[in-house]
PDB file of C-alpha atoms in Angstrom:
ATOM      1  CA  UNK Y   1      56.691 -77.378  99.522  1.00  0.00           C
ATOM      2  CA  UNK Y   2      59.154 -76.775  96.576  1.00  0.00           C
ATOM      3  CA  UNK Y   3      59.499 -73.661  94.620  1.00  0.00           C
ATOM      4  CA  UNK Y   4      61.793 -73.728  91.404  1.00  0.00           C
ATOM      5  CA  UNK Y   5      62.320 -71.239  88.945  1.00  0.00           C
ATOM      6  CA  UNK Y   6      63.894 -71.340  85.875  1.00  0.00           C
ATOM      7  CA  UNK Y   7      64.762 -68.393  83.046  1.00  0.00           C
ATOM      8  CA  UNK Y   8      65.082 -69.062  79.504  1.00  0.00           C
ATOM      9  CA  UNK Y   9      66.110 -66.520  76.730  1.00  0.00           C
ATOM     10  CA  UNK Y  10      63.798 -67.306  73.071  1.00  0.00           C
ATOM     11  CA  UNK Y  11      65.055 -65.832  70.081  1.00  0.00           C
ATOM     12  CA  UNK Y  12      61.484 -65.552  68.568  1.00  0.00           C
ATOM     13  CA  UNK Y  13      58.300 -63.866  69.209  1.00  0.00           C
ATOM     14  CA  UNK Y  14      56.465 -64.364  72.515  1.00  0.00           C
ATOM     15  CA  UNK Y  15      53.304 -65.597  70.977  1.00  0.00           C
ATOM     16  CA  UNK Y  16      55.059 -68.440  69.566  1.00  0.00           C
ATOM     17  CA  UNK Y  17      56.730 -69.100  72.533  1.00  0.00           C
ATOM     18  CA  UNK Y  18      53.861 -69.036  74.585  1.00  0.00           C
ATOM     19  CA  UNK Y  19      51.987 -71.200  72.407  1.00  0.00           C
ATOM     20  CA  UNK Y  20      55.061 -73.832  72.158  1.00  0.00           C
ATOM     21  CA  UNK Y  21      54.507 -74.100  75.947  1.00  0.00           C
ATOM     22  CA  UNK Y  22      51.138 -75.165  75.640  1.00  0.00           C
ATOM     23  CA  UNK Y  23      51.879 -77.687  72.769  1.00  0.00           C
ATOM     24  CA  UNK Y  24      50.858 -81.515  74.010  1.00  0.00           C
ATOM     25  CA  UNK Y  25      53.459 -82.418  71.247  1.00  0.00           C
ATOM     26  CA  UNK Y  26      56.427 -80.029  72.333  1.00  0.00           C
ATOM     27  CA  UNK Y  27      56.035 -81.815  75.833  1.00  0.00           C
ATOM     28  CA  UNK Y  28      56.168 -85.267  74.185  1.00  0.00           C
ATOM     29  CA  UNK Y  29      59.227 -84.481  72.566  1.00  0.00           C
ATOM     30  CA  UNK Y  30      60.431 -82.989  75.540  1.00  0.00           C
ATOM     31  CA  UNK Y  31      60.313 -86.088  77.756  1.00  0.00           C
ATOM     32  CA  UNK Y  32      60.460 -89.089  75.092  1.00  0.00           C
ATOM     33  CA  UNK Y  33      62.989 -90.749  77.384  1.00  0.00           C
ATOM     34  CA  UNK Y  34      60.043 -91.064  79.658  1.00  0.00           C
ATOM     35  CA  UNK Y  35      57.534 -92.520  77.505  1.00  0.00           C
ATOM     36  CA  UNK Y  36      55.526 -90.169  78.201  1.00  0.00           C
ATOM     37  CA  UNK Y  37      52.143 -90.110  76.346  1.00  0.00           C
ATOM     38  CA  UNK Y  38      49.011 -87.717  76.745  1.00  0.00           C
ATOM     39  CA  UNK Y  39      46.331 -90.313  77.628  1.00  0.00           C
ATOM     40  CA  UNK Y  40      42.733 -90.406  75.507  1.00  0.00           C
ATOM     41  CA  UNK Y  41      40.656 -91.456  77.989  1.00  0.00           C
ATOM     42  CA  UNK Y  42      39.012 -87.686  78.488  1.00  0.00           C
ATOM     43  CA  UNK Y  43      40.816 -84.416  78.079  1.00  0.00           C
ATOM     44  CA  UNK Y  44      43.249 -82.849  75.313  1.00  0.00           C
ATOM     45  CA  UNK Y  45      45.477 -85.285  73.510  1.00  0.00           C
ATOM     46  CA  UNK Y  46      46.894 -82.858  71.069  1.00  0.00           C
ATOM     47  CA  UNK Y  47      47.255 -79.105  69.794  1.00  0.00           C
ATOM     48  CA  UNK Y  48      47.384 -76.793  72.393  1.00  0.00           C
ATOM     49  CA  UNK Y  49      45.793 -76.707  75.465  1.00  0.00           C
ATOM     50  CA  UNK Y  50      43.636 -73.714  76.492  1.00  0.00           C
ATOM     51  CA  UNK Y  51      41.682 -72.477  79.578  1.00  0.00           C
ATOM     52  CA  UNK Y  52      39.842 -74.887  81.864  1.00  0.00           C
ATOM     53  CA  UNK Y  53      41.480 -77.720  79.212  1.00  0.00           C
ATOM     54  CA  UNK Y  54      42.948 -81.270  80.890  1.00  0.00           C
ATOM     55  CA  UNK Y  55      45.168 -82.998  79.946  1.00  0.00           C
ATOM     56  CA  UNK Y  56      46.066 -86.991  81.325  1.00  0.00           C
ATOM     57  CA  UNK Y  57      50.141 -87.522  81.113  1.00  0.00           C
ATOM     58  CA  UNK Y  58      50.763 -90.708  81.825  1.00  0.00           C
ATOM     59  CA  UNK Y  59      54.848 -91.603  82.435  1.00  0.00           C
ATOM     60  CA  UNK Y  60      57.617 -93.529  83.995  1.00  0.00           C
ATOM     61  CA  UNK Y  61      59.579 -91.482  86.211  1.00  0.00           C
ATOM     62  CA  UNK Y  62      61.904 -92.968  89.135  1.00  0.00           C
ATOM     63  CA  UNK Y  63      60.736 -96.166  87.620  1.00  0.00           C
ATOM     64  CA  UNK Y  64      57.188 -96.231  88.587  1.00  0.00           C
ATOM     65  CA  UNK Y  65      54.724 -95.967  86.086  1.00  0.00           C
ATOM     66  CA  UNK Y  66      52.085 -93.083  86.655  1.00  0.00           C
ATOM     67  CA  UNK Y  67      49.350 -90.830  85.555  1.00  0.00           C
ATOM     68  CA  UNK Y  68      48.986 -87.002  86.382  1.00  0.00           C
ATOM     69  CA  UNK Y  69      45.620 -84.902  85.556  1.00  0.00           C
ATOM     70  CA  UNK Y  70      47.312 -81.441  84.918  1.00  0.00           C
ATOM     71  CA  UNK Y  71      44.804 -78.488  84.112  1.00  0.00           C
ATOM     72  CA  UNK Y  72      45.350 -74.774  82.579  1.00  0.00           C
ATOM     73  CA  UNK Y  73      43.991 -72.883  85.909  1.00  0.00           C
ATOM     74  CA  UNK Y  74      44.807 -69.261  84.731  1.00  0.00           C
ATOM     75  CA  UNK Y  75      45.464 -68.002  80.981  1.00  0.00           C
ATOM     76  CA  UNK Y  76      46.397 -64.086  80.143  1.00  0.00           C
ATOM     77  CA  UNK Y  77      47.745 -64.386  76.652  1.00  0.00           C
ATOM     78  CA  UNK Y  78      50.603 -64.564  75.755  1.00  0.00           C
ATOM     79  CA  UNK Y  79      52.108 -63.352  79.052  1.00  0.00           C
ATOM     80  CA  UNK Y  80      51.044 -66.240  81.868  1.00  0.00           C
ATOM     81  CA  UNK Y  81      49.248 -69.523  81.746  1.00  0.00           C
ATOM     82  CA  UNK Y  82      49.182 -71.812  84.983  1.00  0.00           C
ATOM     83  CA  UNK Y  83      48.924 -75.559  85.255  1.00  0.00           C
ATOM     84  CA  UNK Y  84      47.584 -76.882  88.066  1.00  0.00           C
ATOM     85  CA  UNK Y  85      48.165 -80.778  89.134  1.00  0.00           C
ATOM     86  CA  UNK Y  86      44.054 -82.359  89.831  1.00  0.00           C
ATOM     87  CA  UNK Y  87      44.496 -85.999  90.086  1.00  0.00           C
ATOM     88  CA  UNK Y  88      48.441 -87.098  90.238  1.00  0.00           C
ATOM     89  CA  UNK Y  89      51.122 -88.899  92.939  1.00  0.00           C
ATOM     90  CA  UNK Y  90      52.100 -85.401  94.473  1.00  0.00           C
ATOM     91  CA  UNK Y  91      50.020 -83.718  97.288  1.00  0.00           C
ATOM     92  CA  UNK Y  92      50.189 -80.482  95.293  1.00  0.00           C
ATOM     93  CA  UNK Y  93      51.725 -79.515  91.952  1.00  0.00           C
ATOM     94  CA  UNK Y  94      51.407 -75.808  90.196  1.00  0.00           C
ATOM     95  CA  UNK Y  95      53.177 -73.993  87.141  1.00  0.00           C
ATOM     96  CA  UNK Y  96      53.494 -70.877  85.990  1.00  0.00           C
ATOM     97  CA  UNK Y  97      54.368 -69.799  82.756  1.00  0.00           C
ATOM     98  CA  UNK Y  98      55.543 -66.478  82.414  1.00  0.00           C
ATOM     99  CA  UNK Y  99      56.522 -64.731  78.776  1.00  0.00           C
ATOM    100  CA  UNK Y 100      58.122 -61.364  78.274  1.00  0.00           C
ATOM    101  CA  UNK Y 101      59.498 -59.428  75.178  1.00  0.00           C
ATOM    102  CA  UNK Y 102      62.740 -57.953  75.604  1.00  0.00           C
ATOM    103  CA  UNK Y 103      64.425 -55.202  74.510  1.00  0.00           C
ATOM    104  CA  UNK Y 104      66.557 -57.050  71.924  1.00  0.00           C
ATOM    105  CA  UNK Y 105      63.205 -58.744  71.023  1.00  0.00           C
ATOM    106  CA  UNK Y 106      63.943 -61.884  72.132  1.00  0.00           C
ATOM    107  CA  UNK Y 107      60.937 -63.559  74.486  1.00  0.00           C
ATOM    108  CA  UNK Y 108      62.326 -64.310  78.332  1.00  0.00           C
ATOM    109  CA  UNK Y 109      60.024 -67.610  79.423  1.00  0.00           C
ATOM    110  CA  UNK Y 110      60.522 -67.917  83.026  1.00  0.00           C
ATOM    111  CA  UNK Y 111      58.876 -71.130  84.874  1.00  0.00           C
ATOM    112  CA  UNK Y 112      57.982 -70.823  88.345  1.00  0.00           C
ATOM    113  CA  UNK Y 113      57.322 -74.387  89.764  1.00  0.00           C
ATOM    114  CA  UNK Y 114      55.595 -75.592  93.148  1.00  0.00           C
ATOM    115  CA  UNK Y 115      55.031 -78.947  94.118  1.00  0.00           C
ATOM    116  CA  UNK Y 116      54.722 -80.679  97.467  1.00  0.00           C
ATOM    117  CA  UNK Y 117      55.557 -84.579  97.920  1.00  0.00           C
ATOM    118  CA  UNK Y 118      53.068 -87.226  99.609  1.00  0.00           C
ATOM    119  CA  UNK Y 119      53.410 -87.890 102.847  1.00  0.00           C
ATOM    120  CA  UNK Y 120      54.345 -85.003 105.124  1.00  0.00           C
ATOM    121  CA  UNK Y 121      57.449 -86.078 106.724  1.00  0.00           C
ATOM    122  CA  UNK Y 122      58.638 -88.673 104.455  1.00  0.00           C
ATOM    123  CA  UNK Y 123      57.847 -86.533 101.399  1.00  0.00           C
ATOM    124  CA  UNK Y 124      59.953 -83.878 102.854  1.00  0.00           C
ATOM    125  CA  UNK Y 125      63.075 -85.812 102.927  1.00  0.00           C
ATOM    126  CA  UNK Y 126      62.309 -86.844  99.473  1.00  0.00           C
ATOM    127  CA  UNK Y 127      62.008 -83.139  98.022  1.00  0.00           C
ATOM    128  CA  UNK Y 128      65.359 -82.650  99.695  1.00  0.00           C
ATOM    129  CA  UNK Y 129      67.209 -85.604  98.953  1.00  0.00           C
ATOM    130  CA  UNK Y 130      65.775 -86.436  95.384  1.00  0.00           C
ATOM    131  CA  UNK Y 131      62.619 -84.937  94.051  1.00  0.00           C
ATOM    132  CA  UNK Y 132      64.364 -81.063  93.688  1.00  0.00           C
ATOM    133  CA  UNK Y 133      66.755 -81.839  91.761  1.00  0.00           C
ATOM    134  CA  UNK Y 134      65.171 -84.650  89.411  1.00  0.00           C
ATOM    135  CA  UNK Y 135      62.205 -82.231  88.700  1.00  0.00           C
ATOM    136  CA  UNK Y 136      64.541 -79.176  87.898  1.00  0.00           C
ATOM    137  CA  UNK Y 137      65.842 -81.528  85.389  1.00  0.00           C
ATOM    138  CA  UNK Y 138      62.431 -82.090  83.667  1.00  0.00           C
ATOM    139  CA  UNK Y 139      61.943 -78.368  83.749  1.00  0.00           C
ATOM    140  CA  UNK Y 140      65.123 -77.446  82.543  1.00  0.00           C
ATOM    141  CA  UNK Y 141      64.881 -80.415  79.561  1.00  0.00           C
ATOM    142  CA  UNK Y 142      61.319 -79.411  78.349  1.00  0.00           C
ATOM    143  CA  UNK Y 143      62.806 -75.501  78.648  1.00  0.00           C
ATOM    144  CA  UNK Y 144      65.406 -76.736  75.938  1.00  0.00           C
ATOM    145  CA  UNK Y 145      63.316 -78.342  73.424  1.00  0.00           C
ATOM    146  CA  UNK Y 146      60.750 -75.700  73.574  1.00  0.00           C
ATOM    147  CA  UNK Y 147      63.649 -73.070  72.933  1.00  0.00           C
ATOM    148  CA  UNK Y 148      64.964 -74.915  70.058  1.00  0.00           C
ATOM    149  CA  UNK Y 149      62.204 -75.943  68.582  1.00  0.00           C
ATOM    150  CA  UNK Y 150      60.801 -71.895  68.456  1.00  0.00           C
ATOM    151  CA  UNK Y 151      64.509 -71.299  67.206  1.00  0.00           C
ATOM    152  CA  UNK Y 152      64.084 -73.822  64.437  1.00  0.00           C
ATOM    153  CA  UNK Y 153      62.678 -73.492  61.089  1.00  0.00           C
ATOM    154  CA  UNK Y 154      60.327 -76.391  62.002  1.00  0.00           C
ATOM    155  CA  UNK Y 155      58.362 -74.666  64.765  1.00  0.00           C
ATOM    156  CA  UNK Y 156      55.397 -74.516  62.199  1.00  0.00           C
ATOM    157  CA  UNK Y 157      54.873 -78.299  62.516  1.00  0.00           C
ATOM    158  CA  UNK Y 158      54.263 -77.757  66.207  1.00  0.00           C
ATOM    159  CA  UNK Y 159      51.497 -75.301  65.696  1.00  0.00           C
ATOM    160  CA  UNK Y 160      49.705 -75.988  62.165  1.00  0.00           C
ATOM    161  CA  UNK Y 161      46.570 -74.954  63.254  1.00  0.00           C
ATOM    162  CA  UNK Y 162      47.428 -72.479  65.861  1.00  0.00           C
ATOM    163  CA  UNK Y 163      45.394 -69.411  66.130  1.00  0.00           C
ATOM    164  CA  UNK Y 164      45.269 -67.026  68.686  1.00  0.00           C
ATOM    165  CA  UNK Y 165      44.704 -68.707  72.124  1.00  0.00           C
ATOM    166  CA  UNK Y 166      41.673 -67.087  73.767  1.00  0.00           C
ATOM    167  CA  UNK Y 167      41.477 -66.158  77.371  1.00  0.00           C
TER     168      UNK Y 167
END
């Protein structure tokens, strides 16, 4: 298994940060290279996802087309949520999302990131050789567009209907 963390410093509040993260349209625009779309078929399709919510992805990554049923496992607003892979090509995918206000005010988002390949020995050599360092790509990509977006003026048009997310 993989662990990967990543630390981001927000200059905006951590509610808005936290809520950002669980945007289905700040992860579109974070991986529109992919063409990655949030599949109708059952689950959330957009706003933000909450407790016990699913969501279908469906992608292209390392050119094979494929779907992933991700679903918000643990929510303690606005410090953590977790995402938790159900249905999806890995044996086991989980990610925490963790917010904190600084001192300067700012909000620290730090992703910690587990996910274990198919196949036991085959998949290992893949983490290694490829899958480490293309997923702490994604991660660090979607931790840019969420930062500038909460930067921007235009973070309102991610959240127009937000209200407080409810644990």
């Amino acid at each position: 298994m993989v662990r990967l963390e990543e630390v981001t410093t927000i200059h905006a509040p951590i509610e808005r940060c936290f809520d950002l993260a669980r945007s289905v349209e700040v992860h579109l625009a974070g991986n529109i290279h992919f063409g990655e779309q949030a599949v109708a078929t059952c689950g959330v399709t957009s706003g933000l996802v909450g407790m016990s919510q699913r969501v279908i992805w469906r992608a292209k990554h390392l050119g094979v087309r494929q779907n992933l049923t991700s679903e918000i496992t643990l929510m303690e607003p606005p410090t953590h949520f977790q995402d938790t892979m159900i249905h999806g090509a890995f044996r086991f995918m989980r990610h925490d999302h963790y917010f904190r206000t600084l001192p300067s005010g700012q909000t620290e988002m730090k992703d910690v990131f587990y996910f274990a390949a198919p196949l036991p020995v085959l998949g290992r050599i893949a983490e290694v050789l490829v899958l480490r360092r293309y997923m702490r790509n994604l991660l660090h990509e979607r931790n840019v567009v969420i930062k500038q977006i909460a930067e921007s003026p235009d973070w309102p048009k991610y959240l127009p209907d937000a209200t407080p997310c409810e644990s």
